[in-house]
Coordinates of C-alpha atoms and ligand atoms in Angstrom, one line a residue:
M65 CA 24.6 13.0 -10.1
P66 CA 25.5 9.4 -9.6
T67 CA 29.0 10.3 -8.4
T68 CA 27.8 12.9 -5.8
R69 CA 25.0 10.6 -4.6
R70 CA 27.4 7.7 -4.2
S71 CA 29.8 9.7 -2.2
I72 CA 27.1 11.0 0.0
L73 CA 26.0 7.4 0.6
I74 CA 29.4 6.1 1.4
G75 CA 30.7 9.2 3.2
G76 CA 28.0 9.6 5.7
A77 CA 25.9 6.5 5.7
A78 CA 23.4 7.5 8.4
L79 CA 23.0 11.1 7.0
A80 CA 22.3 10.0 3.5
G81 CA 18.6 9.6 3.9
G82 CA 18.3 13.1 5.3
A83 CA 20.6 14.7 2.9
F84 CA 19.1 13.1 -0.1
A85 CA 16.9 16.1 -0.8
G86 CA 20.1 18.1 -1.1
G87 CA 20.9 16.4 -4.4
Y88 CA 17.7 17.8 -6.0
G89 CA 17.6 20.9 -3.8
I90 CA 17.2 23.5 -6.5
F91 CA 14.4 21.7 -8.2
A92 CA 12.7 20.8 -5.0
Q93 CA 12.5 24.5 -4.1
S94 CA 10.3 25.2 -7.2
A95 CA 8.4 22.0 -6.7
R96 CA 7.5 23.3 -3.2
Q97 CA 5.6 26.3 -4.5
G98 CA 2.3 24.6 -5.2
G99 CA -0.7 26.6 -4.0
G100 CA -3.4 25.3 -6.2
P101 CA -6.8 24.2 -4.9
L102 CA -6.9 21.0 -2.9
P103 CA -7.9 18.2 -5.3
I104 CA -11.1 16.4 -4.2
P105 CA -11.3 12.9 -5.6
R106 CA -14.5 11.9 -7.4
L107 CA -17.0 10.4 -5.0
V108 CA -18.3 6.9 -6.1
D109 CA -21.4 6.3 -4.1
A110 CA -21.8 2.5 -3.9
T111 CA -24.7 3.0 -1.5
A112 CA -26.7 4.3 -4.5
N113 CA -26.2 1.8 -7.3
G114 CA -26.8 -1.5 -5.6
G115 CA -23.2 -1.8 -4.3
D116 CA -21.4 -2.3 -7.6
F117 CA -18.5 -0.2 -8.6
D118 CA -15.7 -0.4 -11.1
L119 CA -12.0 0.3 -10.6
S120 CA -9.5 0.5 -13.3
I121 CA -5.8 0.2 -12.4
Q122 CA -4.2 2.4 -15.0
E123 CA -1.3 4.6 -16.1
G124 CA -1.7 8.2 -16.7
E125 CA -0.1 11.7 -16.4
T126 CA -0.7 14.2 -13.7
R127 CA 0.2 17.9 -13.5
I128 CA 1.9 18.2 -10.1
V129 CA 4.9 20.4 -10.6
A130 CA 5.6 23.2 -13.1
A131 CA 8.3 21.3 -15.1
A132 CA 6.0 18.8 -16.9
A133 CA 3.2 16.4 -16.4
T134 CA 4.3 13.5 -14.2
R135 CA 3.8 9.9 -15.3
T136 CA 1.6 8.3 -12.5
F137 CA -0.6 5.4 -11.8
G138 CA -4.2 5.7 -10.5
Y139 CA -7.5 3.9 -9.9
S140 CA -9.9 5.0 -12.6
G141 CA -7.9 8.2 -13.0
S142 CA -4.4 9.4 -13.4
I143 CA -3.4 9.4 -9.7
L144 CA -4.8 8.0 -6.4
G145 CA -8.4 6.9 -6.7
P146 CA -12.0 7.9 -6.3
V147 CA -13.4 8.0 -2.7
V148 CA -15.8 5.0 -2.6
R149 CA -18.7 5.4 -0.2
V150 CA -20.3 2.2 1.2
R151 CA -22.8 1.5 4.0
S152 CA -22.5 -1.0 6.8
G153 CA -24.6 -4.0 6.2
Q154 CA -24.2 -3.7 2.4
T155 CA -22.7 -6.3 0.1
I156 CA -20.6 -4.6 -2.6
R157 CA -19.0 -5.9 -5.7
A158 CA -15.8 -4.3 -6.9
N159 CA -14.9 -4.9 -10.5
V160 CA -11.2 -4.3 -10.7
T161 CA -9.6 -4.3 -14.1
N162 CA -5.8 -4.2 -14.2
R163 CA -4.7 -2.1 -17.2
L164 CA -1.1 -2.0 -16.1
P165 CA 1.4 -4.1 -18.1
V166 CA 2.3 -6.0 -14.9
E167 CA 0.5 -7.9 -12.2
S168 CA -1.2 -6.0 -9.4
S169 CA -3.7 -6.7 -6.5
V170 CA -6.0 -4.6 -4.3
H171 CA -5.9 -4.8 -0.5
W172 CA -8.8 -3.4 1.4
H173 CA -6.9 -1.9 4.2
G174 CA -9.3 -1.6 7.2
L175 CA -12.2 -3.6 5.8
F176 CA -13.1 -6.7 7.8
V177 CA -13.3 -9.2 4.9
P178 CA -12.0 -12.8 4.5
S179 CA -8.6 -13.5 2.9
D180 CA -10.1 -15.0 -0.2
V181 CA -11.5 -11.6 -1.3
D182 CA -8.5 -9.5 -0.3
G183 CA -5.4 -8.5 -2.1
P184 CA -2.2 -10.3 -1.1
F185 CA -3.1 -13.8 -2.4
N186 CA -5.4 -12.7 -5.2
P187 CA -3.2 -11.3 -7.8
I188 CA -4.8 -9.7 -10.9
P189 CA -2.7 -10.4 -14.0
A190 CA -2.2 -7.7 -16.5
G191 CA -5.4 -7.2 -18.6
Q192 CA -7.6 -9.2 -16.2
T193 CA -10.6 -8.3 -14.1
W194 CA -11.1 -9.4 -10.5
S195 CA -14.6 -9.1 -9.0
P196 CA -14.7 -9.9 -5.3
E197 CA -17.9 -9.6 -3.3
L198 CA -17.4 -7.8 -0.1
R199 CA -19.9 -8.0 2.8
I200 CA -19.5 -4.8 4.8
D201 CA -20.0 -5.7 8.4
Q202 CA -18.4 -3.1 10.6
P203 CA -19.1 0.4 12.0
A204 CA -18.3 3.7 10.3
A205 CA -14.6 4.2 9.5
T206 CA -12.3 5.7 7.0
T207 CA -10.5 2.8 5.2
W208 CA -8.5 2.7 2.1
F209 CA -7.2 0.4 -0.7
H210 CA -3.8 0.0 -2.3
P211 CA -1.7 -2.5 -4.2
H212 CA -0.3 -5.6 -2.5
P213 CA 1.5 -7.7 -5.1
H214 CA 4.5 -9.1 -3.4
G215 CA 7.7 -7.5 -4.6
D216 CA 6.0 -4.6 -6.4
T217 CA 3.8 -3.0 -3.7
A218 CA 6.1 -0.2 -2.9
R219 CA 6.7 1.0 -6.4
Q220 CA 3.1 0.8 -7.5
T221 CA 2.0 2.7 -4.5
Y222 CA 4.7 5.3 -5.0
M223 CA 3.5 5.7 -8.6
G224 CA 0.1 6.8 -7.2
L225 CA -2.1 3.8 -6.4
A226 CA -4.1 4.5 -3.3
G227 CA -7.8 5.3 -2.8
L228 CA -10.1 5.9 0.2
L229 CA -13.1 3.9 1.1
Y230 CA -15.6 5.5 3.4
L231 CA -17.8 3.3 5.5
E232 CA -20.9 5.0 6.7
D233 CA -23.6 3.9 9.2
G234 CA -25.5 7.1 10.0
S235 CA -23.4 7.8 13.1
A236 CA -21.7 10.9 11.7
A237 CA -25.2 12.4 11.3
E238 CA -26.2 11.3 14.8
F239 CA -23.1 13.1 16.2
N240 CA -23.8 16.1 13.9
L241 CA -20.3 16.0 12.5
P242 CA -19.4 17.8 9.3
R243 CA -20.2 15.3 6.5
D244 CA -20.7 17.4 3.3
Y245 CA -18.2 15.6 1.1
G246 CA -15.4 17.8 -0.3
V247 CA -17.0 20.8 1.4
D248 CA -16.5 20.5 5.2
D249 CA -15.6 16.8 5.2
L250 CA -12.3 16.7 3.4
P251 CA -10.2 13.6 2.3
I252 CA -6.5 14.3 3.1
V253 CA -4.1 11.7 1.6
L254 CA -0.5 12.6 2.8
Q255 CA 2.4 11.4 0.8
D256 CA 6.0 12.4 -0.1
R257 CA 7.8 12.1 -3.4
I258 CA 11.1 13.0 -5.1
F259 CA 10.8 14.8 -8.5
G260 CA 13.5 14.8 -11.1
P261 CA 14.2 18.1 -13.1
D262 CA 12.0 16.7 -15.8
G263 CA 9.1 16.6 -13.4
Q264 CA 9.1 12.8 -13.2
F265 CA 9.0 10.8 -9.9
I266 CA 12.3 9.4 -8.8
Y267 CA 12.0 6.4 -6.5
D268 CA 14.9 6.1 -4.2
R269 CA 15.9 2.4 -3.7
S270 CA 19.4 3.0 -2.6
P271 CA 20.5 0.8 0.3
M272 CA 20.0 3.6 2.8
A273 CA 16.6 4.4 1.5
L274 CA 15.6 0.8 1.8
M275 CA 17.0 0.6 5.3
H276 CA 14.9 3.5 6.5
G277 CA 12.1 3.4 4.0
S278 CA 12.0 5.5 0.9
R279 CA 11.2 9.2 1.5
G280 CA 10.7 12.2 -0.7
D281 CA 11.5 15.9 -0.2
V282 CA 8.2 17.1 -1.6
I283 CA 5.0 16.6 0.4
L284 CA 1.8 15.9 -1.6
V285 CA -1.8 16.2 -0.3
N286 CA -4.2 14.4 -2.6
G287 CA -1.5 14.4 -5.2
A288 CA -0.9 18.2 -5.0
V289 CA 1.9 20.4 -3.5
R290 CA 0.9 22.7 -0.7
P291 CA -2.7 22.9 -1.9
I292 CA -5.3 25.3 -0.5
A293 CA -8.7 24.2 0.8
R294 CA -11.6 26.7 1.0
P295 CA -14.2 25.2 3.3
P296 CA -17.0 27.4 4.7
A297 CA -16.2 28.9 8.1
G298 CA -17.2 26.6 10.9
L299 CA -16.2 23.1 11.9
V300 CA -14.2 21.2 9.3
R301 CA -13.5 17.5 9.4
L302 CA -10.2 16.3 7.9
R303 CA -9.9 12.6 7.2
L304 CA -6.2 12.0 7.4
L305 CA -4.5 9.1 5.8
D306 CA -0.7 8.6 5.8
G307 CA -0.4 7.0 2.4
A308 CA 3.4 7.5 2.2
N309 CA 5.8 4.6 1.7
A310 CA 7.7 5.3 4.8
R311 CA 7.3 8.8 6.2
N312 CA 5.6 9.8 9.5
F313 CA 3.9 13.1 9.6
R314 CA 3.8 15.1 12.8
L315 CA 1.1 17.7 12.2
A316 CA 0.2 20.9 13.9
F317 CA -1.5 24.1 12.9
A318 CA 0.7 27.1 12.5
D319 CA -1.2 29.2 15.1
E320 CA -1.1 26.2 17.5
R321 CA -4.9 26.0 17.6
I322 CA -6.4 23.0 19.2
F323 CA -8.2 20.4 17.1
H324 CA -10.2 17.4 18.1
V325 CA -9.5 13.8 17.1
V326 CA -12.9 12.0 16.6
A327 CA -11.9 8.7 15.0
N328 CA -8.8 6.5 14.4
D329 CA -8.3 3.6 12.0
A330 CA -11.4 1.4 12.5
G331 CA -13.9 3.8 14.1
W332 CA -14.9 6.5 16.5
L333 CA -13.2 7.3 19.8
A334 CA -15.3 7.4 22.9
E335 CA -15.2 11.2 22.9
P336 CA -13.4 14.0 20.9
V337 CA -9.8 14.2 22.1
P338 CA -8.2 17.7 22.1
L339 CA -4.7 17.9 20.7
K340 CA -2.3 20.5 19.3
E341 CA -0.1 18.0 17.5
I342 CA -0.6 14.5 16.1
E343 CA 1.7 12.0 14.6
I344 CA 0.5 9.7 11.8
A345 CA 2.4 6.8 10.4
P346 CA 2.1 4.9 7.1
G347 CA -1.3 3.1 6.9
E348 CA -2.9 4.9 9.8
R349 CA -6.0 7.1 9.6
Y350 CA -7.2 9.8 11.9
E351 CA -10.2 12.0 11.6
I352 CA -9.8 15.4 13.1
V353 CA -12.2 18.3 13.5
V354 CA -10.9 21.8 13.4
D355 CA -12.8 24.9 14.2
L356 CA -12.5 27.5 11.5
S357 CA -15.4 29.7 12.6
D358 CA -13.1 32.6 13.2
G359 CA -12.7 32.8 9.4
R360 CA -8.9 33.1 9.6
A361 CA -6.7 31.3 7.2
V362 CA -4.3 28.8 8.8
D363 CA -1.6 26.5 7.6
L364 CA -1.3 22.8 8.6
L365 CA 2.4 22.1 9.2
T366 CA 4.5 19.0 9.6
W367 CA 7.8 18.6 11.4
P368 CA 10.5 16.7 9.6
D369 CA 10.5 13.0 10.1
H370 CA 13.8 11.5 11.4
N371 CA 12.6 8.0 12.1
G372 CA 15.6 5.8 11.6
R373 CA 17.9 8.6 10.5
F374 CA 20.0 8.9 13.6
G375 CA 22.9 6.4 13.5
D376 CA 26.1 5.9 15.4
G377 CA 28.1 6.9 12.3
L378 CA 27.2 10.5 12.5
T379 CA 29.8 13.2 12.8
E380 CA 29.2 16.1 15.1
R381 CA 28.5 18.4 12.2
A382 CA 26.0 16.0 10.8
K383 CA 24.2 15.9 14.1
E384 CA 24.1 19.6 14.3
F385 CA 22.7 19.8 10.8
L386 CA 20.0 17.3 11.6
A387 CA 19.2 19.1 14.9
R388 CA 18.6 22.3 12.9
M389 CA 16.5 20.5 10.3
R390 CA 14.4 19.3 13.1
E391 CA 13.2 22.7 14.0
R392 CA 12.0 23.5 10.4
R393 CA 8.4 22.8 9.8
E394 CA 6.9 22.7 6.4
V395 CA 3.5 23.7 5.1
V396 CA 1.4 20.7 4.1
L397 CA -1.9 22.3 3.4
R398 CA -3.5 25.8 3.8
L399 CA -7.0 26.2 5.0
E400 CA -8.7 29.5 3.9
P401 CA -12.3 29.5 5.2
G402 CA -14.9 31.2 3.1
P403 CA -18.2 32.7 4.3
A404 CA -20.4 30.3 6.4
G405 CA -23.4 31.3 4.3
D406 CA -26.6 30.0 5.9
R407 CA -25.1 26.9 7.2
P408 CA -26.2 26.1 10.8
K409 CA -23.6 26.7 13.4
R410 CA -22.6 23.3 14.9
G411 CA -20.7 22.4 18.0
L412 CA -18.6 19.3 18.8
P413 CA -20.5 16.3 20.1
R414 CA -19.7 15.6 23.8
R415 CA -19.7 11.8 23.2
L416 CA -19.0 9.6 20.3
Q417 CA -19.0 5.8 20.3
D418 CA -17.3 4.2 23.2
P419 CA -15.3 1.1 22.0
G420 CA -15.3 -0.2 25.6
R421 CA -12.4 -1.3 27.7
P422 CA -10.3 -4.0 26.2
D423 CA -10.6 -7.1 28.3
V424 CA -7.2 -8.6 28.9
A425 CA -8.6 -11.6 30.7
K426 CA -10.3 -12.9 27.6
S427 CA -7.0 -13.2 25.7
V428 CA -6.2 -16.9 25.0
R429 CA -2.4 -16.5 24.5
R430 CA 0.5 -14.2 24.3
R431 CA 3.0 -13.9 21.4
S432 CA 5.9 -11.7 20.8
F433 CA 7.2 -10.5 17.4
T434 CA 10.4 -8.6 17.0
F435 CA 10.7 -6.4 13.9
D436 CA 14.2 -6.6 12.8
S437 CA 16.0 -4.5 10.2
M438 CA 18.8 -7.0 10.3
M439 CA 21.2 -4.1 10.3
M440 CA 24.3 -6.2 10.8
A441 CA 23.5 -8.6 8.0
N442 CA 22.7 -5.7 5.7
M443 CA 25.8 -3.8 6.5
P444 CA 27.8 -4.9 3.5
M445 CA 25.1 -3.6 1.2
M446 CA 24.8 -0.4 3.1
R447 CA 28.5 0.2 2.7
G448 CA 28.1 0.0 -1.1
G449 CA 29.0 -3.6 -1.5
G450 CA 25.6 -4.4 -2.9
A451 CA 24.4 -3.6 -6.4
M452 CA 24.4 0.1 -6.7
G453 CA 23.6 2.7 -9.4
H454 CA 20.8 2.7 -11.8
A455 CA 20.9 -0.9 -13.0
G456 CA 20.1 -3.4 -10.3
H457 CA 16.8 -5.2 -10.5
G458 CA 14.4 -2.2 -10.3
P459 CA 10.9 -2.5 -11.5
P460 CA 9.7 -5.3 -13.8
A461 CA 10.9 -4.7 -17.3
A462 CA 7.4 -4.3 -18.8
S463 CA 6.9 -1.1 -16.7
R464 CA 9.9 1.1 -16.2
A465 CA 8.3 4.0 -14.3
P466 CA 9.5 5.6 -12.2
F467 CA 13.1 6.3 -12.5
V468 CA 14.7 4.1 -9.8
H469 CA 17.6 5.7 -8.1
G470 CA 20.0 3.0 -6.9
A471 CA 18.8 -0.5 -6.5
S472 CA 20.2 -3.1 -4.2
D473 CA 19.8 -6.8 -4.2
G474 CA 20.3 -9.0 -1.3
M475 CA 19.0 -6.8 1.6
R476 CA 16.7 -8.7 3.9
M477 CA 14.5 -7.8 6.9
G478 CA 12.4 -10.0 9.0
I479 CA 10.2 -10.7 12.0
N480 CA 11.6 -12.9 14.8
G481 CA 14.6 -13.4 12.5
K482 CA 12.6 -14.8 9.7
T483 CA 12.2 -13.2 6.3
Y484 CA 8.7 -13.4 4.7
D485 CA 7.8 -16.7 3.1
M486 CA 4.3 -16.9 1.5
G487 CA 4.3 -20.6 1.9
R488 CA 5.0 -20.6 5.6
I489 CA 2.4 -20.1 8.3
D490 CA 3.8 -18.1 11.2
A491 CA 0.9 -18.2 13.6
E492 CA -2.3 -20.2 13.9
V493 CA -5.1 -18.4 15.7
A494 CA -8.7 -19.2 16.5
L495 CA -11.2 -17.1 14.5
G496 CA -13.1 -14.9 16.9
S497 CA -10.5 -15.2 19.7
Q498 CA -8.2 -12.6 21.0
E499 CA -4.6 -12.7 21.9
I500 CA -2.0 -10.4 23.3
W501 CA 0.7 -9.6 20.8
E502 CA 3.8 -7.9 21.9
I503 CA 5.5 -6.0 19.1
V504 CA 9.2 -5.1 19.5
S505 CA 11.0 -2.7 17.2
T506 CA 14.7 -2.7 16.9
E507 CA 16.8 0.2 15.6
M508 CA 13.9 2.4 14.5
A509 CA 10.1 2.7 14.8
H510 CA 8.0 0.4 12.6
P511 CA 4.3 0.8 11.8
F512 CA 2.8 -2.6 12.6
H513 CA -0.2 -3.5 10.5
I514 CA -2.4 -6.7 10.5
H515 CA -5.0 -7.9 7.9
G516 CA -8.2 -9.5 8.9
A517 CA -8.0 -8.4 12.5
T518 CA -8.2 -5.3 14.7
F519 CA -6.5 -4.5 17.9
R520 CA -6.6 -2.2 20.9
T521 CA -3.3 -0.8 22.0
L522 CA -2.6 -1.4 25.7
T523 CA 0.8 0.1 26.1
K524 CA 3.4 1.8 23.9
G525 CA 7.0 2.0 25.2
G526 CA 5.7 0.6 28.5
K527 CA 3.3 3.5 29.0
P528 CA -0.5 3.5 28.7
V529 CA -1.6 4.5 25.2
A530 CA -2.7 8.1 24.5
A531 CA -6.4 8.7 24.3
H532 CA -6.5 9.4 20.6
E533 CA -4.9 6.0 19.9
A534 CA -7.1 4.1 22.3
G535 CA -9.8 3.2 19.8
I536 CA -10.1 0.2 17.5
K537 CA -7.1 0.1 15.2
D538 CA -5.3 -1.9 12.5
T539 CA -2.0 0.0 12.3
V540 CA 0.2 1.4 15.0
L541 CA 3.6 3.0 15.1
V542 CA 5.8 0.9 17.4
D543 CA 8.9 2.6 18.8
S544 CA 10.7 0.2 21.1
R545 CA 7.7 -1.9 22.0
A546 CA 3.9 -2.1 22.2
E547 CA 1.4 -4.5 23.7
L548 CA -1.8 -5.1 21.6
I549 CA -5.0 -7.0 22.2
V550 CA -5.7 -8.5 18.8
S551 CA -9.2 -9.6 17.8
F552 CA -9.2 -12.1 14.9
R553 CA -12.3 -11.2 13.0
Q554 CA -12.1 -12.9 9.6
P555 CA -11.2 -16.4 8.3
S556 CA -8.1 -17.2 6.2
T557 CA -6.8 -20.4 4.7
R558 CA -3.4 -22.1 4.3
E559 CA -3.4 -21.3 0.6
K560 CA -4.5 -17.7 1.4
P561 CA -3.4 -16.8 4.9
F562 CA -3.6 -13.3 6.3
V563 CA -0.5 -11.2 6.7
F564 CA 0.9 -8.8 9.3
H565 CA 3.7 -6.5 8.4
C566 CA 5.6 -3.3 8.8
H567 CA 3.8 -0.7 6.7
I568 CA 7.0 0.9 5.6
L569 CA 6.5 -0.6 2.2
E570 CA 10.2 -1.1 1.5
H571 CA 10.5 -3.1 4.8
E572 CA 7.5 -5.2 3.9
E573 CA 9.1 -6.0 0.6
L574 CA 12.4 -6.9 2.1
G575 CA 10.7 -9.5 4.2
M576 CA 9.3 -7.7 7.3
M577 CA 6.0 -9.6 7.0
G578 CA 4.5 -12.7 8.5
T579 CA 1.4 -14.9 7.8
Y580 CA -1.3 -16.2 10.0
L581 CA -4.0 -18.8 9.7
S582 CA -7.4 -17.8 11.2
Q583 CA -9.9 -20.6 11.5
P584 CA -12.8 -21.6 13.8
S585 CA -11.3 -23.7 16.6
A586 CA -12.2 -27.3 16.5
Ligands
C2O847 CU1 -2.1 -1.3 3.9 CU2 -0.9 -5.1 4.0 O1 -1.4 -3.1 4.0
CU848 CU1 -4.0 -3.8 5.4
CU849 CU1 9.7 -1.2 9.3

């Protein structure tokens, strides 16, 4: 395996990411069978017990493929986490105990909370408990939590650490949207993994995988392969999260039926937006409502993701191969509606919650951030000059899972030419103010994400943003460039600044992350 893999890497650098699956092709075929029921995470209702809930960061084993149980990480379970339900206006206390042999941390991605109760600068050493108090002060949204310990975020997330946090404020009932948890309101966590023949995760940290972000050839939904959901016939709400390290999913139903987007990252759209296809990038959330009242089974499909995979080094044959791959869609999830029973027939609401028009005039300044893969500087590593093979630095010695394929030291990425430095403040903003941030991507599309703030997207690639992306967001896929109006909602300190970064976790780790200080203006 190492020999073949190495020659693929060196022989056709730009193709390697796409061809990686080939190395495990035979196994991947069987891993793709799947077809079990869609796993529905346990619901932890923090609205019921005074707002306290426990999370345990732990190792475990999960049955995902036929070969064997896979070693995984999870929050209070073997993989992923419970869905935690909280209400706006509540104060909750999370008691997070780290039972891993290494340091971790928990970032509340999408919660408006100060930096001193959020992950990046609040590491939880092995064996310790961290109990932040979180005041929930924002409208209904689907948010999530995941590890953020610098240097180990990507591996810990790959091993399975990710959970959903539902913020409720009564508006879903007001709009009469499906809200029966696990029945017609389904959590859908999208990820991709590589499995070895022994059923264990393989984490690709070869230079090419780092350059484009690490992908897998097996798609998981809530930790299962091609699962089947059996909601009652009628309207069904899917809460989509792209929880992959790097992969974008371009989703559509096999019969091309129209669905409606009702919410994006931080809340409702002004009205349901009809679409046939939607692209979701790492860190993003979309809530869609699909009409299954005809009772017919339908597959949710994804197109392959080629972000960053087209390079100048491609031969004509490689280009042809990729073009053909492009047309092949894969089944992500199957929906097999059952009888509607005596459930009342519901229609889509005409209006949701209008986030209003972003007011450009109120922005106090303009900044520009270029997300740079530093391709030229990293070229020697890409050509195989860096540390290759299975040694390399890999995961911390105390915790060896998963098997790391290829590790490379010395690759760097940055923003405005600067690699992440936790001791440096890259921007100072006034708490409560808004600024226009221009985000520029070079070489490939990067999902921009910011902590402690939300934004409205003004333009993407010079064009006005699409209706389903026009709501309040915290993550956006930037291909070429985007203009955002950022609202700084929460305070941070010099010791514990907020961060903004590319949500391709390998890019973040290689330094595509900056810090900002958000304080009341004097
Ligand atoms: Cu979801 Cu800083 O990340
Ligand atoms: Cu975040
Ligand atoms: Cu990136």
